[in-house]
Structures are given as C-alpha cells and as structure tokens.
PDB file of C-alpha atoms in Angstrom:
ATOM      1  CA  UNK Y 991     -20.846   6.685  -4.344  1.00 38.00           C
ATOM      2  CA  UNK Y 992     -20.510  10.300  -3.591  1.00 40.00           C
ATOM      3  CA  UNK Y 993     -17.982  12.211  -1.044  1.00 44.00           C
ATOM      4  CA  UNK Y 994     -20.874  13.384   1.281  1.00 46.00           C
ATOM      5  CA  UNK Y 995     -22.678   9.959   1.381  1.00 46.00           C
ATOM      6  CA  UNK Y 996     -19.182   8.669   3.035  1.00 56.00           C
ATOM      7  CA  UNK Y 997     -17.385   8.715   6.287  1.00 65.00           C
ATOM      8  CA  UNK Y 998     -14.581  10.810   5.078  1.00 73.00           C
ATOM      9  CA  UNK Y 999     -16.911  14.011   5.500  1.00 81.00           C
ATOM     10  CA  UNK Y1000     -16.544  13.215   9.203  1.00 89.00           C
ATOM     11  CA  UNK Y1001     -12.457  13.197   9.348  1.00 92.00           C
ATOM     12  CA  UNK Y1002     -12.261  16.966   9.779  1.00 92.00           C
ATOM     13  CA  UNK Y1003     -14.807  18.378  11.702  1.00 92.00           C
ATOM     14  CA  UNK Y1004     -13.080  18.138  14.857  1.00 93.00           C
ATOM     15  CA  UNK Y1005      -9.702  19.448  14.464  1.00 91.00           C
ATOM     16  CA  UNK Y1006      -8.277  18.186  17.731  1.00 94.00           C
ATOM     17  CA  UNK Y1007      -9.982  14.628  18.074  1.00 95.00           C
ATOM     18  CA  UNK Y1008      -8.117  11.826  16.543  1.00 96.00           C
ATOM     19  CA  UNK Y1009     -10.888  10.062  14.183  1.00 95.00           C
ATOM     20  CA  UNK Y1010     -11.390   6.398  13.853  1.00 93.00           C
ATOM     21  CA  UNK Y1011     -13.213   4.276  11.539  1.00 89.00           C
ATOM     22  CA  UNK Y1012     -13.141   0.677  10.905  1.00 85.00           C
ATOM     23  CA  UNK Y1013     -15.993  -1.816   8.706  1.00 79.00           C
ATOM     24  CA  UNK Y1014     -16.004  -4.235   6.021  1.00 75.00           C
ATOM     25  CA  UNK Y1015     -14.861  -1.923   2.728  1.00 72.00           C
ATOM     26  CA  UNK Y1016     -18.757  -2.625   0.771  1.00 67.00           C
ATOM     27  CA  UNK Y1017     -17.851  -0.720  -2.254  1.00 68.00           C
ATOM     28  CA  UNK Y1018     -15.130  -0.948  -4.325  1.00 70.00           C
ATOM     29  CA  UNK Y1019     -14.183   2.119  -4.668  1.00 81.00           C
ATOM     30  CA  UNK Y1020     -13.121   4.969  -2.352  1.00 85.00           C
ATOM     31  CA  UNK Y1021     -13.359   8.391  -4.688  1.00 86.00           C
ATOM     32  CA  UNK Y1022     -10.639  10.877  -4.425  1.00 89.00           C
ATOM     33  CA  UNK Y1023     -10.502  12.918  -1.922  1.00 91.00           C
ATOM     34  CA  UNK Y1024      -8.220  14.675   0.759  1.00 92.00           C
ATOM     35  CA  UNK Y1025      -8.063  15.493   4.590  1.00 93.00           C
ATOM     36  CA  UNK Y1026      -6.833  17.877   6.516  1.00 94.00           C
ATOM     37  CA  UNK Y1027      -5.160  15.114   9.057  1.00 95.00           C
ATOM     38  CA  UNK Y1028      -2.869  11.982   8.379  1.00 96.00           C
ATOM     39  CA  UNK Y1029      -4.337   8.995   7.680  1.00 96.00           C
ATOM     40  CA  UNK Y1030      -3.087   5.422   9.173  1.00 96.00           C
ATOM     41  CA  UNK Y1031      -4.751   2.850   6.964  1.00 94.00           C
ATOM     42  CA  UNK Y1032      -4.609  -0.907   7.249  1.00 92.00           C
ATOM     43  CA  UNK Y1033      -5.875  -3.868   5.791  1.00 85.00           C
ATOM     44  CA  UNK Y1034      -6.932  -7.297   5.779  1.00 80.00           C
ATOM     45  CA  UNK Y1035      -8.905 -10.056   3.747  1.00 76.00           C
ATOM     46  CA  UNK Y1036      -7.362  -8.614   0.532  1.00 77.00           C
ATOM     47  CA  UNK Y1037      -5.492  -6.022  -0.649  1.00 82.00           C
ATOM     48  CA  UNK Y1038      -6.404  -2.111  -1.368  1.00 86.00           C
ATOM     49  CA  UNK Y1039      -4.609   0.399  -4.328  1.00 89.00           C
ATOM     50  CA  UNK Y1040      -3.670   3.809  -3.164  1.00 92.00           C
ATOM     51  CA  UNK Y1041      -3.717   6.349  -5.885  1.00 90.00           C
ATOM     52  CA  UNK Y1042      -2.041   9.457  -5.157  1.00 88.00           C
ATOM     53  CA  UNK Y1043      -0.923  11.931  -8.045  1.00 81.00           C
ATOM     54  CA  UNK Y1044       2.710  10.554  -8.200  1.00 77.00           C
ATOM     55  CA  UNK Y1045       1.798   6.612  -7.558  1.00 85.00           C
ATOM     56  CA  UNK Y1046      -0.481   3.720  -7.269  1.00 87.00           C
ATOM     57  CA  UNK Y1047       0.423   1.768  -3.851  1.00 90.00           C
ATOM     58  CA  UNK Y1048       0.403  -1.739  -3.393  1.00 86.00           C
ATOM     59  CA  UNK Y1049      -1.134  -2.256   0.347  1.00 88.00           C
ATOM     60  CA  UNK Y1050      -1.575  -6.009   1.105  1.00 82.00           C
ATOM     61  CA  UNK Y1051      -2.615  -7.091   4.209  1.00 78.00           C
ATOM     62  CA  UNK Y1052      -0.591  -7.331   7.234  1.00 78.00           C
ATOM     63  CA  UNK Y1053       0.795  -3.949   6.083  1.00 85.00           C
ATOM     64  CA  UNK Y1054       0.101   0.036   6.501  1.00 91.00           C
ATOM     65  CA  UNK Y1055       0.004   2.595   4.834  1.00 94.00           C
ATOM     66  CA  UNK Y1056       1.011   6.839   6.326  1.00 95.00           C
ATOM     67  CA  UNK Y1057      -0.694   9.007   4.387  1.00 95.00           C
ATOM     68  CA  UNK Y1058       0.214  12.748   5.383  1.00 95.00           C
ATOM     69  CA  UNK Y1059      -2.193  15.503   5.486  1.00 95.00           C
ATOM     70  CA  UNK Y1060      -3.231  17.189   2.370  1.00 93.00           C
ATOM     71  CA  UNK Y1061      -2.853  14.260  -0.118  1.00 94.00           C
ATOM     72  CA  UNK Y1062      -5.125  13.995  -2.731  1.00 94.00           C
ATOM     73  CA  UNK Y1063      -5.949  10.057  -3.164  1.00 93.00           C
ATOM     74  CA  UNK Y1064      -8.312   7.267  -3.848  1.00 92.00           C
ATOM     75  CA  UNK Y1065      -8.355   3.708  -2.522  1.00 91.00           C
ATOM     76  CA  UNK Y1066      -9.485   0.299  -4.379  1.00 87.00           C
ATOM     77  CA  UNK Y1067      -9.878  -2.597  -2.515  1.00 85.00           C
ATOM     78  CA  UNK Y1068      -9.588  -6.023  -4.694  1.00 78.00           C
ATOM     79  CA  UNK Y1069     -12.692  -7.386  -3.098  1.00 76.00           C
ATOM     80  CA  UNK Y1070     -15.618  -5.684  -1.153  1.00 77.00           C
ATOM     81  CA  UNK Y1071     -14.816  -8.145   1.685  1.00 77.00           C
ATOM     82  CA  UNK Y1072     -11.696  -5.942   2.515  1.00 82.00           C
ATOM     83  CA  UNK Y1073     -11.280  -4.914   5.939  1.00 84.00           C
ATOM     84  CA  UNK Y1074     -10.251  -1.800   6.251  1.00 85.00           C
ATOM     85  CA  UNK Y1075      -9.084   0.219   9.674  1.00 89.00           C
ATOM     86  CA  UNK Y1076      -8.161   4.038   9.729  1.00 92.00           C
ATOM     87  CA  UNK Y1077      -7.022   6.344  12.547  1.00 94.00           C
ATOM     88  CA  UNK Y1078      -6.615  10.286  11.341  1.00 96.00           C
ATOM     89  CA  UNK Y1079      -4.520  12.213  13.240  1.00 97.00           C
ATOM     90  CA  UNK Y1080      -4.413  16.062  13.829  1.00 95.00           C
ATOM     91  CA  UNK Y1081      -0.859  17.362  12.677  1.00 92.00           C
ATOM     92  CA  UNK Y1082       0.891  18.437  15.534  1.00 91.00           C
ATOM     93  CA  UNK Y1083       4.275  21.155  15.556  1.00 88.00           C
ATOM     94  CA  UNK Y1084       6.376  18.503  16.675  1.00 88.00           C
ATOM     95  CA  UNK Y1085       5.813  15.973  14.581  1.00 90.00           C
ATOM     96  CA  UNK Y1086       8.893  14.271  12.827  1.00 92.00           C
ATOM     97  CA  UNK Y1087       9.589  14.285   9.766  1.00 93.00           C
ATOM     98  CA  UNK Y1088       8.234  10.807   9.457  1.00 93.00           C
ATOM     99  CA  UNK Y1089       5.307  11.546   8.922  1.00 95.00           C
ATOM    100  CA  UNK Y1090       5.424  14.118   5.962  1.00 93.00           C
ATOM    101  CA  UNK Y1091       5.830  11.074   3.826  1.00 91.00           C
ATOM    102  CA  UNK Y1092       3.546   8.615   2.071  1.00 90.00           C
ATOM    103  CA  UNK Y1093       4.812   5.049   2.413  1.00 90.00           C
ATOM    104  CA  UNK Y1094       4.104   1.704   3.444  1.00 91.00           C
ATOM    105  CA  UNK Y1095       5.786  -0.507   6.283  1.00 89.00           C
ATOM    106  CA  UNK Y1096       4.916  -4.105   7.827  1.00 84.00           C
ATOM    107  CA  UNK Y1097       3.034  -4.518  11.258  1.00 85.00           C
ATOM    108  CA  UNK Y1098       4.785  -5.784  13.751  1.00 82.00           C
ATOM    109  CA  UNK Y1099       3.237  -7.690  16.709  1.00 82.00           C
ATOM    110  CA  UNK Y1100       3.394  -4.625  18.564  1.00 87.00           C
ATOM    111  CA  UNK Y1101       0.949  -2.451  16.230  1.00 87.00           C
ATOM    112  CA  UNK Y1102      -0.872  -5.608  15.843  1.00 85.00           C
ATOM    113  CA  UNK Y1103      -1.779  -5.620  19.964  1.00 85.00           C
ATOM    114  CA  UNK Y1104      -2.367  -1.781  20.083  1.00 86.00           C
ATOM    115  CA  UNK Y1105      -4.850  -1.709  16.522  1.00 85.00           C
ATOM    116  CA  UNK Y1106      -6.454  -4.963  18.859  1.00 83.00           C
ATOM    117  CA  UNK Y1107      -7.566  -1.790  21.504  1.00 83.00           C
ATOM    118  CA  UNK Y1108      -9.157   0.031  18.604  1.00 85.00           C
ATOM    119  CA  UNK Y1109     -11.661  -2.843  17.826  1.00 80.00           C
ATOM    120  CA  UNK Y1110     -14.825  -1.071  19.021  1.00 82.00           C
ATOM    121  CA  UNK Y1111     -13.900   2.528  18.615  1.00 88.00           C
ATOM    122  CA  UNK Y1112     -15.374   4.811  16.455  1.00 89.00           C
ATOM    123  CA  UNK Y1113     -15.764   8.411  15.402  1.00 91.00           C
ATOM    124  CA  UNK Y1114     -13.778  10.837  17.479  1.00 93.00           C
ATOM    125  CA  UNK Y1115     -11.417  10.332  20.490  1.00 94.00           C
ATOM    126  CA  UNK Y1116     -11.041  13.168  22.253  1.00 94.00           C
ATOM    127  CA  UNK Y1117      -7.908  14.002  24.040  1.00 92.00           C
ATOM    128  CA  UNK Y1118      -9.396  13.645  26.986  1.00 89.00           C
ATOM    129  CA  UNK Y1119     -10.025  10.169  26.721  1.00 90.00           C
ATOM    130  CA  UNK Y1120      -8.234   6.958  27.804  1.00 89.00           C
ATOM    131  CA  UNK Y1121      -8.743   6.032  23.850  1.00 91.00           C
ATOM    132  CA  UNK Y1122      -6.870   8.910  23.001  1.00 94.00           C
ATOM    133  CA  UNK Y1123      -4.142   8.348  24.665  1.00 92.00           C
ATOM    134  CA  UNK Y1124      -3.688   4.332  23.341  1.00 91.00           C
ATOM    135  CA  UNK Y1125      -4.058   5.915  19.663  1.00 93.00           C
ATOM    136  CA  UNK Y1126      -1.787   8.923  20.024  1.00 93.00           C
ATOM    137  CA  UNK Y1127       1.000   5.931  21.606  1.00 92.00           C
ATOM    138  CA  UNK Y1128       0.281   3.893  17.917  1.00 93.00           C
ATOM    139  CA  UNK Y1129       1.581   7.122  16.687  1.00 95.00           C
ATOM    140  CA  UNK Y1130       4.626   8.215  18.282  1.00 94.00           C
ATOM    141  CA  UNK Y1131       5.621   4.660  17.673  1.00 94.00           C
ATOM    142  CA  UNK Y1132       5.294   4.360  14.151  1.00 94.00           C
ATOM    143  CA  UNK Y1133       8.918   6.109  13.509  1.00 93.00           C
ATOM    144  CA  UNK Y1134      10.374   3.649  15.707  1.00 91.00           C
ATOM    145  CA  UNK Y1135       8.879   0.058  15.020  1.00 88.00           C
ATOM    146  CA  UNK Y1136       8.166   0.481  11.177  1.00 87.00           C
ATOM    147  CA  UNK Y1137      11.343   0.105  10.065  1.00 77.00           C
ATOM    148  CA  UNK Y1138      12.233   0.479   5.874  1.00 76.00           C
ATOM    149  CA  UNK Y1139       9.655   2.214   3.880  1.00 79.00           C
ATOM    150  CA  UNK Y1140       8.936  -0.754   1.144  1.00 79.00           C
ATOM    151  CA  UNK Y1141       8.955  -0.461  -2.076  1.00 71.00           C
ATOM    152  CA  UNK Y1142       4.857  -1.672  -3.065  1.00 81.00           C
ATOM    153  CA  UNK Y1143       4.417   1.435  -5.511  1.00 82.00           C
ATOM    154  CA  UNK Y1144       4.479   2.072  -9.133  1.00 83.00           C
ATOM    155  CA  UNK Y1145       4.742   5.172 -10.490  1.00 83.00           C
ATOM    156  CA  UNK Y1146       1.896   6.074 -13.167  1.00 82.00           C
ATOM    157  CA  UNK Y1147       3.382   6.277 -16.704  1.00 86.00           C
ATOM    158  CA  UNK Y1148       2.516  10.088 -18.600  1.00 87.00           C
ATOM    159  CA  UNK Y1149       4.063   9.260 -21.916  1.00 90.00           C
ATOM    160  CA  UNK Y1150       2.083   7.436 -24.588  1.00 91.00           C
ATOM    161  CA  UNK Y1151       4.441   5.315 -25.540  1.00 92.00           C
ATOM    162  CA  UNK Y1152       4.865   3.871 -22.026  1.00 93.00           C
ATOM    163  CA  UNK Y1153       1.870   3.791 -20.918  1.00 93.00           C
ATOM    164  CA  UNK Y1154       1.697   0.771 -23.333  1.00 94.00           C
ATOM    165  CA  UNK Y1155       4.467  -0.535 -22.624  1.00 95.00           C
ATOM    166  CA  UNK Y1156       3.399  -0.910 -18.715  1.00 93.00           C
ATOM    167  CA  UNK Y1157      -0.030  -2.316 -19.519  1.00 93.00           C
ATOM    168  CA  UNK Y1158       1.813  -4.784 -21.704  1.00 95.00           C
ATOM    169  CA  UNK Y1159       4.276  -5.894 -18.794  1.00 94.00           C
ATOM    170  CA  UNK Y1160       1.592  -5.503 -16.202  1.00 90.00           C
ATOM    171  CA  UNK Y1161      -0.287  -8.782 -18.521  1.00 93.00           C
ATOM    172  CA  UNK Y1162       2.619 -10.559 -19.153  1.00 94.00           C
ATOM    173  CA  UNK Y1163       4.620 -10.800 -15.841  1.00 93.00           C
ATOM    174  CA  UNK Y1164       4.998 -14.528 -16.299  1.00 92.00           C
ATOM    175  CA  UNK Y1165       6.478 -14.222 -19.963  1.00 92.00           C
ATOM    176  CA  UNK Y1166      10.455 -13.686 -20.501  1.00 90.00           C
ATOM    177  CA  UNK Y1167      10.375 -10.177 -21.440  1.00 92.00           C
ATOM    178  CA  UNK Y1168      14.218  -8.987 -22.203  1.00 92.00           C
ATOM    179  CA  UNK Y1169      14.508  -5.114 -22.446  1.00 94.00           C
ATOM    180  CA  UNK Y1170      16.044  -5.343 -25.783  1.00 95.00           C
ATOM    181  CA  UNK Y1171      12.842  -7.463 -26.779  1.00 94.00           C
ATOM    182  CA  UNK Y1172      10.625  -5.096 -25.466  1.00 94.00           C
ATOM    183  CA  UNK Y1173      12.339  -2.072 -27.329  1.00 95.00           C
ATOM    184  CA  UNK Y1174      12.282  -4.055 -30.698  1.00 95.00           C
ATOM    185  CA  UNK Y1175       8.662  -5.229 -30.227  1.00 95.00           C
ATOM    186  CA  UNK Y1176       7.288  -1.502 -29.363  1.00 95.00           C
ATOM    187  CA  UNK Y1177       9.425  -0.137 -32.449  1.00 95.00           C
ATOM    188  CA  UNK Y1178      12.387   2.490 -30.223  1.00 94.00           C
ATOM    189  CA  UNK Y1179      15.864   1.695 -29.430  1.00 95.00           C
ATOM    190  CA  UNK Y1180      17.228   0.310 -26.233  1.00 95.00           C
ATOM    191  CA  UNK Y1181      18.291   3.933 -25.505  1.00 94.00           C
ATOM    192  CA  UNK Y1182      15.250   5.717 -26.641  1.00 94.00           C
ATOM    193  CA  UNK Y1183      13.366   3.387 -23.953  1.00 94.00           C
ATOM    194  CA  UNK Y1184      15.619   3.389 -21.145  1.00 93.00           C
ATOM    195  CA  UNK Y1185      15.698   7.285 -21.388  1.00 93.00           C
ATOM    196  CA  UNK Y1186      11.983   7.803 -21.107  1.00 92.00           C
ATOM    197  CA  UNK Y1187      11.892   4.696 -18.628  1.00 92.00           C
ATOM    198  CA  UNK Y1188      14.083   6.558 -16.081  1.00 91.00           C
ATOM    199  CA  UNK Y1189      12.468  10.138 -17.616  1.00 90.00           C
ATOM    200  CA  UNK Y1190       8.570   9.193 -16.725  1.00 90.00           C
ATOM    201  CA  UNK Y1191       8.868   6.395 -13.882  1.00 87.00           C
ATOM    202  CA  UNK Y1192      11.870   7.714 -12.475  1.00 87.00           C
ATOM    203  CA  UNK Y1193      12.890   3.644 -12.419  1.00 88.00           C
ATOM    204  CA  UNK Y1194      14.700   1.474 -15.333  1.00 89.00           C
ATOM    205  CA  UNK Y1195      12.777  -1.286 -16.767  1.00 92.00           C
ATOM    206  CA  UNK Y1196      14.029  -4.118 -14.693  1.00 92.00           C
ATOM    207  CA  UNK Y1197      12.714  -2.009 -11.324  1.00 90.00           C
ATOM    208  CA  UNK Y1198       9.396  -1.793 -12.520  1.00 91.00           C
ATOM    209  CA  UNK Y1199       9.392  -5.484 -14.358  1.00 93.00           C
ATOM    210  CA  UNK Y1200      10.336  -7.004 -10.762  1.00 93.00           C
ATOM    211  CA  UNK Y1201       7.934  -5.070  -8.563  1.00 90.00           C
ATOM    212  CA  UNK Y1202       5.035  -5.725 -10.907  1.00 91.00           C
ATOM    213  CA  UNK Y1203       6.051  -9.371 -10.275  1.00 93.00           C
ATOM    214  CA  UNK Y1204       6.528  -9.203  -6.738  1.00 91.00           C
ATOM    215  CA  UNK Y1205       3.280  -7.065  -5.845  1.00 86.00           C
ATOM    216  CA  UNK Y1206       1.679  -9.875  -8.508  1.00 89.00           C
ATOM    217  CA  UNK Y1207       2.966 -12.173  -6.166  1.00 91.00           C
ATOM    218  CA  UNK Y1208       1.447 -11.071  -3.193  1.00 86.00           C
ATOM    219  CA  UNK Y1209      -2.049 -10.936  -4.318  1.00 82.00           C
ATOM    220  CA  UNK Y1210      -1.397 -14.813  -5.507  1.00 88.00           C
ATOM    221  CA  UNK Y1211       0.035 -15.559  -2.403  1.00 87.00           C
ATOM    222  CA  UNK Y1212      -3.085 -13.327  -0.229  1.00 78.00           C
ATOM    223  CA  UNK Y1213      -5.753 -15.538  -2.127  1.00 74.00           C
ATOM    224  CA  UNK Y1214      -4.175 -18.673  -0.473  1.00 76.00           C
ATOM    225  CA  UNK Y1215      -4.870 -20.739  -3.257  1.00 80.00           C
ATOM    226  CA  UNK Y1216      -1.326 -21.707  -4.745  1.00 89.00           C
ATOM    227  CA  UNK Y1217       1.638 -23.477  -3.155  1.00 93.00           C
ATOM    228  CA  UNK Y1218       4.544 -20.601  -3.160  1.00 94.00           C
ATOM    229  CA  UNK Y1219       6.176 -22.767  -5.914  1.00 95.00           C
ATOM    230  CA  UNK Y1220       2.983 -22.079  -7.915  1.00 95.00           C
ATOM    231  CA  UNK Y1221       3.221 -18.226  -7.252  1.00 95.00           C
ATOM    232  CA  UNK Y1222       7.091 -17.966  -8.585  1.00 96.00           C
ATOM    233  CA  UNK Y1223       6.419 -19.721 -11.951  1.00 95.00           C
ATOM    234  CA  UNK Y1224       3.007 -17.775 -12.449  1.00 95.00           C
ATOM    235  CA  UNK Y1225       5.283 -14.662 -12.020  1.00 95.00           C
ATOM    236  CA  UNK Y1226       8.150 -15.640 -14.239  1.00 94.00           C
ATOM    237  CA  UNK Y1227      10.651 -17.449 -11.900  1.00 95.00           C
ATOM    238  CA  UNK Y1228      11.690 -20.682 -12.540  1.00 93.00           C
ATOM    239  CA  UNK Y1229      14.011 -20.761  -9.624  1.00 95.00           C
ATOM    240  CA  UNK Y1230      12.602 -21.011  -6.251  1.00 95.00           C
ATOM    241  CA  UNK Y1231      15.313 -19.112  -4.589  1.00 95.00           C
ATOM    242  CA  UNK Y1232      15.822 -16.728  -7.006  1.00 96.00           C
ATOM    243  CA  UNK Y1233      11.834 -15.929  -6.569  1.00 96.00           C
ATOM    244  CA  UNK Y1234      12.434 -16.044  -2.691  1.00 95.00           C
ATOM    245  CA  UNK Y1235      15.145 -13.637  -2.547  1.00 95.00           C
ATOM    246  CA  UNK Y1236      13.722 -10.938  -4.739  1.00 94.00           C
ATOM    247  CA  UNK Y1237      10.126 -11.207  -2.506  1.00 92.00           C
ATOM    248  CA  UNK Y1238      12.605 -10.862   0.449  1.00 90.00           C
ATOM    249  CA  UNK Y1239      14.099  -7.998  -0.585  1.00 88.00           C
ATOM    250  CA  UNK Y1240      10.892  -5.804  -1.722  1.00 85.00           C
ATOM    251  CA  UNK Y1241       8.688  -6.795   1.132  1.00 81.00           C
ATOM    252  CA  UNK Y1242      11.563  -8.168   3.851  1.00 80.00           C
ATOM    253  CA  UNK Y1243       9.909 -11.382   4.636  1.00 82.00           C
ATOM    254  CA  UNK Y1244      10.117 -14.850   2.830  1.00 90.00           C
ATOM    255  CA  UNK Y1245       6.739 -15.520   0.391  1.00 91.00           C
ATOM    256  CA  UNK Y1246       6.179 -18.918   3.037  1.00 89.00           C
ATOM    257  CA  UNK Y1247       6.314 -16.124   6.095  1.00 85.00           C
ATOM    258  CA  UNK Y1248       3.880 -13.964   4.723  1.00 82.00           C
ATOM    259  CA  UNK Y1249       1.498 -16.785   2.950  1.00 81.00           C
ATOM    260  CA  UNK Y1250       1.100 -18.308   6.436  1.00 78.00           C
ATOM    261  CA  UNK Y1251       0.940 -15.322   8.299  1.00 67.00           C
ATOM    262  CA  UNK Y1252      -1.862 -14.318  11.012  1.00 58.00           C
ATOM    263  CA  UNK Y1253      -4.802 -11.774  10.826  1.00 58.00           C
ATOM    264  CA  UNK Y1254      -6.011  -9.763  13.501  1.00 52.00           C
ATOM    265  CA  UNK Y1255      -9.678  -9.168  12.328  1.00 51.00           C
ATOM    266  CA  UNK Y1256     -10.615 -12.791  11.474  1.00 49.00           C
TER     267      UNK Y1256
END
C-alpha cells in the first residue's frame, strides 16, 4: 500500500476544514507519513503501534492518541478488524501547549458521547458547519478531561547491544529476569548496562521490563480470552495485587475495569 492510494493524501488539502475519517483498518499497515494538522486517533477491536522517530506507542482501545502536526509516523494495527477513528485539526495561534505533544490519555464518557456525533461524518467539516463546531468542542476539551499523559511507549533501542537485550525481554516477559542476570547472560557489567540503559532508552531496566509487561498485559486482557489472574502470571506476576497495582499505575484503571469495559463502535 502506497501513500497516494490512501486517505491521508486527503488530510491537507483544505487547510481550514477539520478532516474526518473513520472505517474498519483493512491493512495492516499504515506507511509513514506526516501531516500538516494534528491528528486525534482512536481505537477499538484491538490495539494499533504508533511509530514516531523517538518511540513506538502502545494505543489499546478505549484510549487516544494527540499526534501534533509535523510528526513523521506509522501506525500498525494488531488485527485488520481494528477500528480506527481520526479527526485532523488545523493548528490554530492559540492553541495550548497541549497539543505540541505526542501522548496518549483514556476516554472518558464525555469524549465517548461527542466521538458518538462523529459516526457518519466524513471528509471535511467546514467551519461553517454545525459538525464543525461539535469537533472543534472535542478539541478544546481534550486539555481539560484527559487528564495524565500515560506511559504506553517504549523508546526504540540504537545501540547493538540493546537492541538485543530488548528483543530478549520483549519474549520473555513472563520469565524472572534480574538485572544482574541479564548483565551476566549478555556478557557487560551491571554498570556497563545500566549506563547505556538510561544512555539509549532514557529509562533503567526495571522501567522498560514493567511496561513491556503491562502493555503485554493489555493486549491479553483486549483479546478477552483469559481470566485477569491468567494475564498476571503470563506476564510474570505471581501476586495478584502486586500485578493490579502496577496495571493501575501505568494505565490508571484496575486490569478487571478495563477487561470489562464498553465500546462505542460495536
């Protein structure tokens, strides 16, 4: 799939409009590419990978994503039966700054009832237009509703040596992996990997070890197939509460809240 086959040609030919465009995601792959407006993208039925230079994004559902003008990314849904809604809106002089950063935030019952108006739109809304006016309020509310930026990103790992180590974590999140372990195993001292740990990712080990977990975690829990007691051991906790308070912390909800909680596009 090429860039001028898609919709993203579209975002940008009307500077003023806001653009919207929702459908089943088909392909499993969105190439990189970059726009001259911000992008509000969420998701349901699955879960979708932003790629920007700096990360890769977690988005499950129930969740968006602000993606500010200019930024180079891709997007990889986990199934073609991801559904995928976008508004794109023209940067404005006023706008906060909010909205000069990428990062993801729950949907709140709120956003939920104003993306329900946005069901049969498509293409541009023009400002003149009583569309218009329901997506531009979605806006100005995001700095006020969203609440904490979460934490469903991984940086990408530069340095040869880590780039194995990650892909080694990334297929053994259910294992016992101990830092000093981990050092021994890949042949550098404790110090030599914590310095290019925090060098490259910007994180220490035990940040990106319990992310992995909890963002593998969320994909078990989206797929509705495992009791939540299931999901902690397959990522590596034996304790229940232990498991439950680290989810609660990264995403702000309990793994029971957000295994049982409601779609919008079902």
């Amino acid at each position: 799939m090429t860039n001028d086959k898609y919709y993203i040609t579209e975002v940008d030919k009307d500077n003023t409009s806001i653009y919207c465009h929702h459908d089943l995601m088909g392909e499993l792959l969105i190439p990189l590419h970059t726009h001259c407006k911000a992008q509000f993208l969420y998701v349901e039925g699955g879960i979708a990978y932003v790629k920007t230079q700096k990360n890769t994004y977690f988005l499950p559902a129930r969740h968006y994503m602000w993606i500010p003008p200019a930024v180079e990314h891709s997007i990889h849904p986990n199934s073609e039966d991801v559904m995928m809604r976008n508004l794109y809106f023209p940067v404005e002089k006023n706008d906060l700054d909010f909205y000069d950063e990428e990062a993801i935030y729950p949907v709140n019952d709120l956003l939920l009832n104003l993306l329900l108006f946005t069901n049969r739109w498509k293409g541009n809304l023009k400002p003149d237009k009583r569309n218009y006016v329901i997506a531009k309020a979605l806006k100005v509310l995001l700095p006020e509703v969203s609440g904490t930026n979460l934490s469903l990103s991984l940086p990408i790992a530069k340095d040869s040596r880590l780039i194995k180590i990650t892909d080694y974590i990334t297929n053994h999140l259910s294992d016992n992996i101990t830092f000093s372990g981990l050092a021994n195993q890949f042949g550098l001292s404790t110090r030599t990997l914590h310095r290019i740990f925090v060098k490259d990712m910007g994180m220490s080990f035990i940040q990106f070890f319990t992310i992995s977990r909890m963002l593998k975690a969320v994909e078990l829990l989206q797929n509705k197939e495992m009791q939540v007691s299931d999901v902690a051991l397959a990522v590596g906790y034996n304790s229940l509460p232990t498991f439950s308070n680290t989810f609660y912390r990264i995403l702000r909800q309990r793994p029971s809240e957000y295994a049982n909680g409601r779609n919008i596009l079902e």
